[in-house]
Short mmCIF file of N, CA and C in Angstrom, two decimals:
data_model
loop_
_atom_site.label_atom_id
_atom_site.label_comp_id
_atom_site.label_asym_id
_atom_site.label_seq_id
_atom_site.Cartn_x
_atom_site.Cartn_y
_atom_site.Cartn_z
N MET A 1 337.32 -89.95 41.84
CA MET A 1 336.20 -89.51 42.67
C MET A 1 335.10 -90.55 42.66
N ILE A 2 334.55 -90.86 43.82
CA ILE A 2 333.44 -91.72 43.93
C ILE A 2 332.26 -90.93 44.55
N ILE A 3 331.12 -90.89 43.79
CA ILE A 3 330.01 -90.22 44.20
C ILE A 3 328.90 -91.25 44.40
N GLY A 4 328.24 -91.26 45.60
CA GLY A 4 327.14 -92.11 45.95
C GLY A 4 325.88 -91.25 45.86
N ILE A 5 324.85 -91.87 45.27
CA ILE A 5 323.56 -91.13 45.11
C ILE A 5 322.53 -91.78 46.01
N THR A 6 321.82 -90.94 46.74
CA THR A 6 320.72 -91.38 47.63
C THR A 6 319.49 -90.54 47.32
N GLY A 7 318.35 -91.04 47.69
CA GLY A 7 317.19 -90.34 47.54
C GLY A 7 315.91 -91.24 47.53
N SER A 8 314.74 -90.63 47.53
CA SER A 8 313.51 -91.37 47.54
C SER A 8 313.24 -92.09 46.24
N PHE A 9 312.23 -93.08 46.29
CA PHE A 9 311.94 -93.84 45.08
C PHE A 9 311.38 -92.80 44.06
N GLY A 10 311.94 -93.00 42.77
CA GLY A 10 311.47 -92.20 41.68
C GLY A 10 311.89 -90.74 41.63
N ALA A 11 312.87 -90.42 42.52
CA ALA A 11 313.30 -89.00 42.64
C ALA A 11 314.27 -88.54 41.54
N GLY A 12 314.80 -89.52 40.85
CA GLY A 12 315.85 -89.10 39.76
C GLY A 12 317.27 -89.59 39.97
N LYS A 13 317.44 -90.56 40.88
CA LYS A 13 318.80 -91.04 41.15
C LYS A 13 319.47 -91.53 39.85
N VAL A 14 318.73 -92.33 39.12
CA VAL A 14 319.34 -92.87 37.86
C VAL A 14 319.58 -91.81 36.82
N ALA A 15 318.66 -90.74 36.81
CA ALA A 15 318.86 -89.64 35.89
C ALA A 15 320.18 -88.89 36.27
N VAL A 16 320.47 -88.68 37.51
CA VAL A 16 321.66 -87.98 37.94
C VAL A 16 322.86 -88.88 37.55
N ALA A 17 322.81 -90.17 37.85
CA ALA A 17 323.92 -91.06 37.40
C ALA A 17 324.13 -91.04 35.87
N GLU A 18 323.09 -91.09 35.17
CA GLU A 18 323.22 -91.07 33.70
C GLU A 18 323.82 -89.79 33.21
N TYR A 19 323.46 -88.66 33.82
CA TYR A 19 324.03 -87.40 33.47
C TYR A 19 325.54 -87.40 33.74
N LEU A 20 325.95 -87.94 34.89
CA LEU A 20 327.39 -87.98 35.20
C LEU A 20 328.14 -88.83 34.21
N VAL A 21 327.52 -89.99 33.76
CA VAL A 21 328.13 -90.86 32.86
C VAL A 21 328.25 -90.18 31.46
N GLU A 22 327.13 -89.66 31.00
CA GLU A 22 327.08 -89.09 29.61
C GLU A 22 327.82 -87.80 29.50
N HIS A 23 327.80 -86.97 30.47
CA HIS A 23 328.37 -85.61 30.35
C HIS A 23 329.70 -85.39 31.13
N LYS A 24 329.97 -86.23 32.01
CA LYS A 24 331.22 -85.98 32.85
C LYS A 24 332.17 -87.14 32.84
N GLY A 25 331.83 -88.19 32.11
CA GLY A 25 332.75 -89.28 31.89
C GLY A 25 332.81 -90.32 33.07
N PHE A 26 331.84 -90.27 33.99
CA PHE A 26 331.89 -91.19 35.06
C PHE A 26 331.53 -92.59 34.63
N LYS A 27 331.99 -93.61 35.36
CA LYS A 27 331.49 -94.95 35.20
C LYS A 27 330.40 -95.18 36.28
N HIS A 28 329.48 -96.06 35.95
CA HIS A 28 328.28 -96.22 36.74
C HIS A 28 328.22 -97.69 37.37
N LEU A 29 328.05 -97.68 38.68
CA LEU A 29 327.78 -98.92 39.38
C LEU A 29 326.53 -98.75 40.18
N SER A 30 325.82 -99.88 40.33
CA SER A 30 324.57 -99.77 41.14
C SER A 30 324.35 -100.95 41.99
N VAL A 31 323.70 -100.72 43.13
CA VAL A 31 323.30 -101.76 44.06
C VAL A 31 322.41 -102.75 43.25
N ARG A 32 321.49 -102.23 42.40
CA ARG A 32 320.58 -103.13 41.66
C ARG A 32 321.29 -104.10 40.83
N THR A 33 322.33 -103.67 40.11
CA THR A 33 323.15 -104.56 39.25
C THR A 33 323.84 -105.65 40.07
N LEU A 34 324.48 -105.17 41.21
CA LEU A 34 325.10 -106.13 42.03
C LEU A 34 324.14 -107.19 42.62
N LEU A 35 322.98 -106.75 42.99
CA LEU A 35 321.98 -107.72 43.55
C LEU A 35 321.38 -108.61 42.45
N THR A 36 321.18 -108.06 41.29
CA THR A 36 320.64 -108.82 40.10
C THR A 36 321.60 -109.90 39.76
N LYS A 37 322.88 -109.71 39.74
CA LYS A 37 323.82 -110.76 39.46
C LYS A 37 323.82 -111.87 40.51
N GLU A 38 323.72 -111.45 41.79
CA GLU A 38 323.66 -112.42 42.86
C GLU A 38 322.37 -113.25 42.89
N ILE A 39 321.26 -112.55 42.50
CA ILE A 39 319.96 -113.29 42.47
C ILE A 39 319.99 -114.27 41.32
N GLU A 40 320.56 -113.90 40.21
CA GLU A 40 320.67 -114.87 39.10
C GLU A 40 321.54 -116.08 39.47
N LYS A 41 322.68 -115.78 40.11
CA LYS A 41 323.55 -116.88 40.62
C LYS A 41 322.82 -117.83 41.53
N ARG A 42 322.00 -117.26 42.32
CA ARG A 42 321.30 -118.18 43.34
C ARG A 42 319.96 -118.71 42.74
N GLY A 43 319.56 -118.38 41.53
CA GLY A 43 318.37 -118.93 40.95
C GLY A 43 317.06 -118.42 41.55
N LEU A 44 317.11 -117.25 42.12
CA LEU A 44 315.90 -116.65 42.73
C LEU A 44 315.12 -115.90 41.74
N PRO A 45 313.78 -115.65 42.04
CA PRO A 45 313.01 -114.81 41.08
C PRO A 45 313.57 -113.38 41.07
N LEU A 46 313.63 -112.78 39.92
CA LEU A 46 314.18 -111.45 39.82
C LEU A 46 313.02 -110.43 40.03
N ASP A 47 312.80 -110.08 41.33
CA ASP A 47 311.79 -109.12 41.64
C ASP A 47 312.20 -108.27 42.87
N ARG A 48 311.45 -107.33 43.20
CA ARG A 48 311.72 -106.40 44.33
C ARG A 48 311.82 -107.22 45.65
N ASP A 49 310.96 -108.19 45.89
CA ASP A 49 311.04 -108.97 47.12
C ASP A 49 312.38 -109.71 47.25
N SER A 50 312.78 -110.29 46.13
CA SER A 50 314.12 -110.97 46.16
C SER A 50 315.21 -110.00 46.41
N MET A 51 315.10 -108.84 45.83
CA MET A 51 316.22 -107.83 45.96
C MET A 51 316.28 -107.39 47.45
N THR A 52 315.10 -107.08 48.01
CA THR A 52 315.06 -106.74 49.44
C THR A 52 315.56 -107.77 50.33
N ALA A 53 315.19 -109.05 50.15
CA ALA A 53 315.53 -110.18 51.01
C ALA A 53 317.04 -110.38 50.85
N LEU A 54 317.54 -110.37 49.62
CA LEU A 54 318.96 -110.54 49.43
C LEU A 54 319.83 -109.49 50.09
N ALA A 55 319.41 -108.23 49.88
CA ALA A 55 320.15 -107.08 50.45
C ALA A 55 320.18 -107.29 51.98
N ASN A 56 319.03 -107.57 52.58
CA ASN A 56 318.96 -107.75 54.02
C ASN A 56 319.85 -108.93 54.43
N ALA A 57 319.88 -110.03 53.72
CA ALA A 57 320.73 -111.21 54.07
C ALA A 57 322.18 -110.83 53.94
N LEU A 58 322.58 -110.12 52.84
CA LEU A 58 323.95 -109.73 52.69
C LEU A 58 324.45 -108.82 53.86
N ARG A 59 323.59 -107.89 54.24
CA ARG A 59 323.96 -107.01 55.38
C ARG A 59 324.01 -107.80 56.67
N LYS A 60 323.13 -108.77 56.84
CA LYS A 60 323.18 -109.54 58.03
C LYS A 60 324.45 -110.39 58.10
N GLU A 61 324.80 -110.94 56.94
CA GLU A 61 326.02 -111.80 56.89
C GLU A 61 327.33 -111.03 56.98
N GLY A 62 327.35 -109.91 56.26
CA GLY A 62 328.64 -109.18 56.12
C GLY A 62 328.64 -107.82 56.85
N GLY A 63 327.57 -107.45 57.46
CA GLY A 63 327.58 -106.17 58.16
C GLY A 63 326.80 -105.12 57.33
N PRO A 64 326.42 -103.99 57.95
CA PRO A 64 325.65 -102.99 57.32
C PRO A 64 326.21 -102.30 56.11
N THR A 65 327.51 -102.35 55.97
CA THR A 65 328.17 -101.70 54.79
C THR A 65 328.63 -102.68 53.82
N SER A 66 328.38 -103.95 53.95
CA SER A 66 328.97 -105.01 53.06
C SER A 66 328.68 -104.70 51.58
N ILE A 67 327.51 -104.29 51.22
CA ILE A 67 327.19 -104.12 49.82
C ILE A 67 328.07 -102.96 49.28
N PHE A 68 328.10 -101.90 50.12
CA PHE A 68 328.94 -100.74 49.56
C PHE A 68 330.42 -100.98 49.61
N GLU A 69 330.84 -101.87 50.54
CA GLU A 69 332.27 -102.24 50.47
C GLU A 69 332.59 -102.97 49.19
N ALA A 70 331.72 -103.82 48.74
CA ALA A 70 331.93 -104.50 47.44
C ALA A 70 331.95 -103.53 46.29
N LEU A 71 330.99 -102.57 46.33
CA LEU A 71 330.90 -101.58 45.21
C LEU A 71 332.12 -100.58 45.24
N VAL A 72 332.55 -100.27 46.41
CA VAL A 72 333.73 -99.36 46.46
C VAL A 72 334.99 -100.10 45.97
N ARG A 73 335.10 -101.37 46.39
CA ARG A 73 336.21 -102.12 45.82
C ARG A 73 336.18 -102.19 44.30
N GLU A 74 335.02 -102.42 43.76
CA GLU A 74 334.85 -102.46 42.26
C GLU A 74 335.19 -101.07 41.70
N ALA A 75 334.79 -100.03 42.35
CA ALA A 75 335.09 -98.74 41.88
C ALA A 75 336.59 -98.38 41.81
N VAL A 76 337.21 -98.86 42.87
CA VAL A 76 338.67 -98.68 43.00
C VAL A 76 339.40 -99.44 41.85
N GLU A 77 338.95 -100.71 41.59
CA GLU A 77 339.50 -101.53 40.54
C GLU A 77 339.26 -100.83 39.18
N ILE A 78 338.12 -100.26 38.91
CA ILE A 78 337.77 -99.57 37.68
C ILE A 78 338.71 -98.39 37.54
N GLY A 79 338.79 -97.61 38.61
CA GLY A 79 339.62 -96.45 38.61
C GLY A 79 338.85 -95.27 37.92
N GLY A 80 339.38 -94.13 38.10
CA GLY A 80 338.76 -92.96 37.60
C GLY A 80 337.48 -92.53 38.37
N ASP A 81 336.70 -91.69 37.78
CA ASP A 81 335.43 -91.20 38.41
C ASP A 81 334.35 -92.29 38.34
N VAL A 82 333.71 -92.55 39.44
CA VAL A 82 332.60 -93.59 39.46
C VAL A 82 331.40 -93.02 40.30
N VAL A 83 330.22 -93.27 39.76
CA VAL A 83 329.03 -92.99 40.47
C VAL A 83 328.33 -94.23 40.89
N ILE A 84 327.93 -94.28 42.15
CA ILE A 84 327.23 -95.49 42.68
C ILE A 84 325.84 -95.12 43.14
N GLU A 85 324.83 -95.75 42.59
CA GLU A 85 323.53 -95.56 43.16
C GLU A 85 322.94 -96.91 43.47
N SER A 86 322.20 -97.06 44.56
CA SER A 86 321.75 -96.03 45.37
C SER A 86 322.08 -96.33 46.89
N VAL A 87 322.52 -95.25 47.56
CA VAL A 87 322.87 -95.42 48.98
C VAL A 87 321.54 -95.46 49.76
N ARG A 88 321.33 -96.49 50.54
CA ARG A 88 320.05 -96.68 51.21
C ARG A 88 320.12 -96.53 52.76
N ALA A 89 321.32 -96.64 53.33
CA ALA A 89 321.45 -96.62 54.77
C ALA A 89 322.48 -95.59 55.22
N VAL A 90 322.34 -95.05 56.48
CA VAL A 90 323.26 -94.12 56.96
C VAL A 90 324.71 -94.77 56.99
N ALA A 91 324.76 -95.93 57.41
CA ALA A 91 326.01 -96.63 57.57
C ALA A 91 326.75 -96.69 56.17
N GLU A 92 325.94 -96.86 55.10
CA GLU A 92 326.56 -96.91 53.73
C GLU A 92 327.11 -95.58 53.39
N ALA A 93 326.36 -94.48 53.71
CA ALA A 93 326.77 -93.12 53.40
C ALA A 93 328.08 -92.80 54.14
N GLU A 94 328.09 -93.17 55.41
CA GLU A 94 329.26 -92.88 56.26
C GLU A 94 330.42 -93.66 55.77
N TYR A 95 330.27 -94.90 55.42
CA TYR A 95 331.38 -95.72 54.86
C TYR A 95 331.94 -95.13 53.54
N LEU A 96 331.05 -94.66 52.67
CA LEU A 96 331.51 -94.08 51.48
C LEU A 96 332.28 -92.82 51.67
N LYS A 97 331.84 -91.99 52.63
CA LYS A 97 332.55 -90.79 52.97
C LYS A 97 333.90 -91.11 53.65
N GLU A 98 333.94 -92.11 54.52
CA GLU A 98 335.22 -92.56 55.07
C GLU A 98 336.24 -92.99 54.07
N GLN A 99 335.75 -93.50 52.93
CA GLN A 99 336.64 -93.93 51.84
C GLN A 99 336.99 -92.82 50.89
N GLY A 100 336.57 -91.59 51.23
CA GLY A 100 336.90 -90.43 50.36
C GLY A 100 335.83 -90.01 49.38
N GLY A 101 334.70 -90.79 49.40
CA GLY A 101 333.60 -90.49 48.46
C GLY A 101 332.72 -89.37 48.94
N VAL A 102 331.82 -88.99 48.08
CA VAL A 102 330.85 -87.91 48.37
C VAL A 102 329.43 -88.46 48.18
N VAL A 103 328.47 -88.08 48.97
CA VAL A 103 327.10 -88.54 48.89
C VAL A 103 326.23 -87.39 48.45
N ILE A 104 325.44 -87.55 47.39
CA ILE A 104 324.54 -86.56 46.89
C ILE A 104 323.11 -87.06 47.15
N GLY A 105 322.25 -86.24 47.68
CA GLY A 105 320.84 -86.56 47.97
C GLY A 105 320.02 -86.03 46.74
N VAL A 106 319.12 -86.84 46.23
CA VAL A 106 318.22 -86.41 45.17
C VAL A 106 316.80 -86.62 45.65
N ASP A 107 316.03 -85.51 45.38
CA ASP A 107 314.56 -85.65 45.66
C ASP A 107 313.77 -84.84 44.68
N ALA A 108 312.55 -85.21 44.57
CA ALA A 108 311.62 -84.54 43.63
C ALA A 108 310.19 -84.53 44.20
N ASP A 109 309.49 -83.49 43.92
CA ASP A 109 308.09 -83.43 44.36
C ASP A 109 307.35 -84.70 43.88
N PRO A 110 306.63 -85.37 44.76
CA PRO A 110 305.89 -86.55 44.43
C PRO A 110 305.01 -86.33 43.14
N ARG A 111 304.51 -85.22 42.93
CA ARG A 111 303.71 -84.98 41.72
C ARG A 111 304.50 -84.99 40.47
N VAL A 112 305.84 -84.76 40.51
CA VAL A 112 306.71 -84.75 39.41
C VAL A 112 307.17 -86.21 39.07
N ARG A 113 307.32 -87.00 40.19
CA ARG A 113 307.82 -88.34 40.06
C ARG A 113 306.84 -89.10 39.20
#
């Protein structure tokens, strides 16, 4: 099973992923980790601006689902149950569902975040 996590900033996406890893035996993949590796390969500064620019560039080069296509391929290679955070676009959510995955939305009151 592949579960994608989406939600607003600070809503608890990582906490949900960690729960699935610690209590349900899932393996964890993240867009952040994928982007961090690519940023380091390219020698760019490791910050939010670089992550945003790289994600936009990858989507422009490979299409709106290219990041999730790479993560789903990795999830299939790993095998078993995998949680991927964080789904950011409708096209990514639709792609994940087309591949048999499930998307979970996470939100929290801004005062709790």
